[in-house]
mmCIF file with all atom_site columns, C-alpha atoms in Angstrom:
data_model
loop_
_atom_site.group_PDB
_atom_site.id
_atom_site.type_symbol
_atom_site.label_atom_id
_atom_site.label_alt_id
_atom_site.label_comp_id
_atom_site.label_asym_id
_atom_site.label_entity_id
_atom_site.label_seq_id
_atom_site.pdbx_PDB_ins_code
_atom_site.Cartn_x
_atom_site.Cartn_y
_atom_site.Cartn_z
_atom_site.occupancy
_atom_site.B_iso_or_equiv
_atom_site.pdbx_formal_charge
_atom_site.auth_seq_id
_atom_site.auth_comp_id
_atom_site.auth_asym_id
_atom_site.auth_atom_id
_atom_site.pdbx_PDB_model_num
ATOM 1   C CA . UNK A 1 1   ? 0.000   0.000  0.000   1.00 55.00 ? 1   UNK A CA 1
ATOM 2   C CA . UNK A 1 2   ? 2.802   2.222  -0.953  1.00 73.00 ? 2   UNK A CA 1
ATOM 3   C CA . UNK A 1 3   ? 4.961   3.183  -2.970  1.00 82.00 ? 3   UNK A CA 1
ATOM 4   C CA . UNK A 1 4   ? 4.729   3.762  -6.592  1.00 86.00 ? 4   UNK A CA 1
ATOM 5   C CA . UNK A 1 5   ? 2.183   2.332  -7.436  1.00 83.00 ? 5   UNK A CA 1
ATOM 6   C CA . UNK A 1 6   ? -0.195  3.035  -4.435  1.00 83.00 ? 6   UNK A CA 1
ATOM 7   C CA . UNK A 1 7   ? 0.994   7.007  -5.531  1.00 88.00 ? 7   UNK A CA 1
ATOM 8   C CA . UNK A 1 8   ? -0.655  6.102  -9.128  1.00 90.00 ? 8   UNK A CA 1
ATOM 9   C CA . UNK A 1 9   ? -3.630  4.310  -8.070  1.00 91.00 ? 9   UNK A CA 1
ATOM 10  C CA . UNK A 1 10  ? -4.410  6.822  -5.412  1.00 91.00 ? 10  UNK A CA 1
ATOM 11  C CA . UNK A 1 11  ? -4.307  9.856  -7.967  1.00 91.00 ? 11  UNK A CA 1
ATOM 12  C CA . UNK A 1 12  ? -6.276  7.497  -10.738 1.00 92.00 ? 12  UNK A CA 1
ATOM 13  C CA . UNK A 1 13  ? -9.075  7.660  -8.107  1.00 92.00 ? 13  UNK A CA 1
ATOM 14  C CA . UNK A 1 14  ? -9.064  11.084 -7.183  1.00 90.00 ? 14  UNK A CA 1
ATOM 15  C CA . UNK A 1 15  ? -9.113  11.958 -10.911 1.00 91.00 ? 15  UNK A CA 1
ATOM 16  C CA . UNK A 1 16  ? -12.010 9.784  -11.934 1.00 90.00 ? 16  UNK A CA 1
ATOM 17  C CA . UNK A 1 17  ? -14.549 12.004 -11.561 1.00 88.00 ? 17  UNK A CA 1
ATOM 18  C CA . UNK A 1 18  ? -15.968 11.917 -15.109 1.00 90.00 ? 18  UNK A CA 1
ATOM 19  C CA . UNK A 1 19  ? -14.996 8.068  -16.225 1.00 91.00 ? 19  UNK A CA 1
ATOM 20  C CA . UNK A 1 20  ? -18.952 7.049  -16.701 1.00 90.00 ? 20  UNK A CA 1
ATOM 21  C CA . UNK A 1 21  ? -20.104 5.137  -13.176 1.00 93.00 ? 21  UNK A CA 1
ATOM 22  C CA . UNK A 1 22  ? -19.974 1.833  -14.742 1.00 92.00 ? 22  UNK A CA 1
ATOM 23  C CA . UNK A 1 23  ? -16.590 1.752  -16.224 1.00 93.00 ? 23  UNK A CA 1
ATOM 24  C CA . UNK A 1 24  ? -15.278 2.743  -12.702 1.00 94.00 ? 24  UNK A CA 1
ATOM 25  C CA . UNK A 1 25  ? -17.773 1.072  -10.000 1.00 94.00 ? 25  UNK A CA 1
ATOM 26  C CA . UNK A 1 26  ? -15.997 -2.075 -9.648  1.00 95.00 ? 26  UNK A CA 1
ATOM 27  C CA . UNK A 1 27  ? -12.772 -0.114 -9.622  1.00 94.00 ? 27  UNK A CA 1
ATOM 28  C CA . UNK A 1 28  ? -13.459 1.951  -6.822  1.00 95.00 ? 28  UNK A CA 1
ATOM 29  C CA . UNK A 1 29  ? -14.855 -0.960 -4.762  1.00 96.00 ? 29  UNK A CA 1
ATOM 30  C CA . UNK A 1 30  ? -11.657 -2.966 -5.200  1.00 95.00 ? 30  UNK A CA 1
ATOM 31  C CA . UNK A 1 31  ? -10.055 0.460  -3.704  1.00 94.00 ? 31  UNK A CA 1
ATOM 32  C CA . UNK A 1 32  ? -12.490 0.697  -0.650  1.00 96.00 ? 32  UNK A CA 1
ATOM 33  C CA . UNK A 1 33  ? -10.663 -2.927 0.605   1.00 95.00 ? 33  UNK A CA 1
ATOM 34  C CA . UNK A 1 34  ? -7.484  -1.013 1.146   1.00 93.00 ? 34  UNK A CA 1
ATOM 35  C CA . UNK A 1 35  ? -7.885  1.104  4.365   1.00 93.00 ? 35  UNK A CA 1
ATOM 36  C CA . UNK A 1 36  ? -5.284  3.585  2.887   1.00 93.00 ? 36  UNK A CA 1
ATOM 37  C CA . UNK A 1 37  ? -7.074  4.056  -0.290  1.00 94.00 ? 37  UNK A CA 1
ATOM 38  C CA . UNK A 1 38  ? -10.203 4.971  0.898   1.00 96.00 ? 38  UNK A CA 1
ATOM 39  C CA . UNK A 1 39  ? -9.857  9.217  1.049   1.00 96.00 ? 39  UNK A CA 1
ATOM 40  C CA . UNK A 1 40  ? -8.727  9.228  -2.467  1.00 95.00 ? 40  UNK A CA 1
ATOM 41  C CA . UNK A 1 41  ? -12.420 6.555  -3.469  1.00 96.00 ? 41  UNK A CA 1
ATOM 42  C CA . UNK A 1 42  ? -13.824 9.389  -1.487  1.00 97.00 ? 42  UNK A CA 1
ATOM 43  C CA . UNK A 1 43  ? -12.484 12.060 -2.959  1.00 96.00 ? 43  UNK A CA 1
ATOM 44  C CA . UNK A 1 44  ? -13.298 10.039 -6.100  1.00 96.00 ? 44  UNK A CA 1
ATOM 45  C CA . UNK A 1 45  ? -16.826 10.010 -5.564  1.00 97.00 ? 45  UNK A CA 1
ATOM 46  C CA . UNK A 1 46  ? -16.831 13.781 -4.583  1.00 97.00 ? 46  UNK A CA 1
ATOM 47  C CA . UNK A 1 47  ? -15.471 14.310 -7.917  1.00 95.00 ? 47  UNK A CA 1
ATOM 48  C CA . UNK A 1 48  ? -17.489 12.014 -9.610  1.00 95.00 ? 48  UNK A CA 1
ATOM 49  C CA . UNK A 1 49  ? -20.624 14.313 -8.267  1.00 96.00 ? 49  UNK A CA 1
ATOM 50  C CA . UNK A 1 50  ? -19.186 17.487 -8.427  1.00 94.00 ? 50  UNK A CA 1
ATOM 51  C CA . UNK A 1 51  ? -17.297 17.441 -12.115 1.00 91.00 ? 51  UNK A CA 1
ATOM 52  C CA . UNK A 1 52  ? -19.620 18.568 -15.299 1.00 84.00 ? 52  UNK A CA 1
ATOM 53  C CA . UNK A 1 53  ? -19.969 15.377 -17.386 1.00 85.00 ? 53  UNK A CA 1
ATOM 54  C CA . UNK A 1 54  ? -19.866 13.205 -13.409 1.00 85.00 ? 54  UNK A CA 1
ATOM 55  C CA . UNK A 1 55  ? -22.373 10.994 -12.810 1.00 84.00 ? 55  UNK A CA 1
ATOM 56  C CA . UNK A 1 56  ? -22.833 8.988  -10.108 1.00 94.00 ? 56  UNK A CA 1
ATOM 57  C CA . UNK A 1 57  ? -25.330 5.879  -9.669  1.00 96.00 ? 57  UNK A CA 1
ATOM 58  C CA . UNK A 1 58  ? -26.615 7.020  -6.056  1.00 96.00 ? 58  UNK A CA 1
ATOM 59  C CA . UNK A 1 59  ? -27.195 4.386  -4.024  1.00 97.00 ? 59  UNK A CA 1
ATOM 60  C CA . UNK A 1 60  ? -24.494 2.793  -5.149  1.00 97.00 ? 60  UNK A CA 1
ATOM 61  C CA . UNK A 1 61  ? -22.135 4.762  -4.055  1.00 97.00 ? 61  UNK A CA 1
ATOM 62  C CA . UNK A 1 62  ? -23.975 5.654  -1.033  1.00 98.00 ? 62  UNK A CA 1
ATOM 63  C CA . UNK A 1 63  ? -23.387 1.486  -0.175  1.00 98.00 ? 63  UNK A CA 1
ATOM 64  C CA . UNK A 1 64  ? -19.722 2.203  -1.230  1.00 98.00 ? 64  UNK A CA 1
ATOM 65  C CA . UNK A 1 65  ? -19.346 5.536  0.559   1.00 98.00 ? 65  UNK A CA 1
ATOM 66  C CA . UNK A 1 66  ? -20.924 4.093  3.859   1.00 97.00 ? 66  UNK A CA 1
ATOM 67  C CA . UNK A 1 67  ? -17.934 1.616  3.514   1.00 97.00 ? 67  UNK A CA 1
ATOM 68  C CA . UNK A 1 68  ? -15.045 3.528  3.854   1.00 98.00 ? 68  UNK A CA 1
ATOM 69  C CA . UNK A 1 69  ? -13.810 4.264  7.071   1.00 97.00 ? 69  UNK A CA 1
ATOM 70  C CA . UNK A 1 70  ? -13.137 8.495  7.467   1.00 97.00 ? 70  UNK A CA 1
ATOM 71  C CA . UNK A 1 71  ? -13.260 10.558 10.291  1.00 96.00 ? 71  UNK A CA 1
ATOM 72  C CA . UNK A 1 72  ? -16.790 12.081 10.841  1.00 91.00 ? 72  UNK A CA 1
ATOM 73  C CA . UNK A 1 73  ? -14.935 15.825 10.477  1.00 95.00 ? 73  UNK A CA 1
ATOM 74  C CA . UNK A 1 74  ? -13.997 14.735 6.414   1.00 97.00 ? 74  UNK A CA 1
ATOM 75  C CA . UNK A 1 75  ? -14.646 17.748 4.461   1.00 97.00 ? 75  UNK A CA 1
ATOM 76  C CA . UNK A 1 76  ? -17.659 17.299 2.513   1.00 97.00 ? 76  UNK A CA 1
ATOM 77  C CA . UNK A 1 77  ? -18.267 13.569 3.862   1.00 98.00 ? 77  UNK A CA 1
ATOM 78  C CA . UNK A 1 78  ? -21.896 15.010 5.316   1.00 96.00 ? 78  UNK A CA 1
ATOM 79  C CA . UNK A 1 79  ? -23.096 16.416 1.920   1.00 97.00 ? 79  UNK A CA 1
ATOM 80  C CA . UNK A 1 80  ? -22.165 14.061 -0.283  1.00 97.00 ? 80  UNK A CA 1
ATOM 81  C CA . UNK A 1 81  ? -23.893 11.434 1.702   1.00 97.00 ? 81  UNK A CA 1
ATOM 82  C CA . UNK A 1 82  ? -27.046 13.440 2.216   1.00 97.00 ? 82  UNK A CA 1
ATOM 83  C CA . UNK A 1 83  ? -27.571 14.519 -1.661  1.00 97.00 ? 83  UNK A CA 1
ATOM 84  C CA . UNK A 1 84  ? -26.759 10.480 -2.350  1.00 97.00 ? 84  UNK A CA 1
ATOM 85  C CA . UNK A 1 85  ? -29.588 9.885  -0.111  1.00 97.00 ? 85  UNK A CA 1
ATOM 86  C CA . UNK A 1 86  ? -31.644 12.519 -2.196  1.00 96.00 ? 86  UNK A CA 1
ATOM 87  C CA . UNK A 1 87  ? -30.899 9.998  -5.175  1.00 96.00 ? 87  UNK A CA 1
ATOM 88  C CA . UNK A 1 88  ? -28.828 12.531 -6.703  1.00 95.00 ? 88  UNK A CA 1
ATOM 89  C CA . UNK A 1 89  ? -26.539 11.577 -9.544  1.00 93.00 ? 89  UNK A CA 1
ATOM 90  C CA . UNK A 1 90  ? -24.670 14.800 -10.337 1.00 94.00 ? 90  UNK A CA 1
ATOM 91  C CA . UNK A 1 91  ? -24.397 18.647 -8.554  1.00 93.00 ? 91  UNK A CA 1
ATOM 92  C CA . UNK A 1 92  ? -25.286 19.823 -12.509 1.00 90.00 ? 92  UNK A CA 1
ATOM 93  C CA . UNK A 1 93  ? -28.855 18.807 -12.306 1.00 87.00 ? 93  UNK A CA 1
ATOM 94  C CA . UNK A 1 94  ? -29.604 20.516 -9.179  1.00 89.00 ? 94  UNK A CA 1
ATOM 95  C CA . UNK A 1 95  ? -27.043 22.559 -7.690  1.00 90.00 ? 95  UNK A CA 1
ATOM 96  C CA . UNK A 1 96  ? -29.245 24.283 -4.877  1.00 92.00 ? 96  UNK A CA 1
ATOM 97  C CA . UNK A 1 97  ? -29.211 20.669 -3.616  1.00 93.00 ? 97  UNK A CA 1
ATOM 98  C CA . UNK A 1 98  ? -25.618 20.730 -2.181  1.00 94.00 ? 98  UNK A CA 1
ATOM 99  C CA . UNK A 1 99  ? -25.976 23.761 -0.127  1.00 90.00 ? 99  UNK A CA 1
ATOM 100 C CA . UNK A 1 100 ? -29.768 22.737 1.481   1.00 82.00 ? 100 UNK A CA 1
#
């Protein structure tokens, strides 16, 4: 878990905001076995909800998110969860969501 290659794979997640849900689902559950991995499938997700062509199958990730262990105080960890919840696939289609 590091090293190299854990540098790559952690920055492949981050970045994989806009790779289409279900070329990177099983990706990003693979990641969520590694303890150290699991802020960068987080920040993945957040990306994958916040970038313009991101789209995110809700409750899937919500099941993946719920996963990872993160300290309650993670930046953003509370809305991300909540607008998953709403069934919310991307912050494009309804951006007032993030902020209620």
């Amino acid at each position: 878990t590091h090293g190299p290659l854990h540098h790559r794979a952690r920055h492949v997640l981050e970045d994989s905001g806009t790779v289409d849900w279900a070329d990177k689902r099983d990706t990003l559950r693979a990641a969520s076995t590694v303890a150290e991995l699991h802020p960068a499938v987080f920040l993945g997700l957040l990306d994958g909800y916040h970038a313009v062509y991101g789209n995110l199958h809700p409750a899937e990730a919500l099941t993946l998110l719920e996963s990872l262990h993160l300290p309650a105080d993670t930046e953003n960890l509370a809305q991300l969860r909540a607008v998953l919840r709403k069934g919310a696939r991307n912050n494009r289609h309804d951006p007032a969501l993030w902020d209620a």
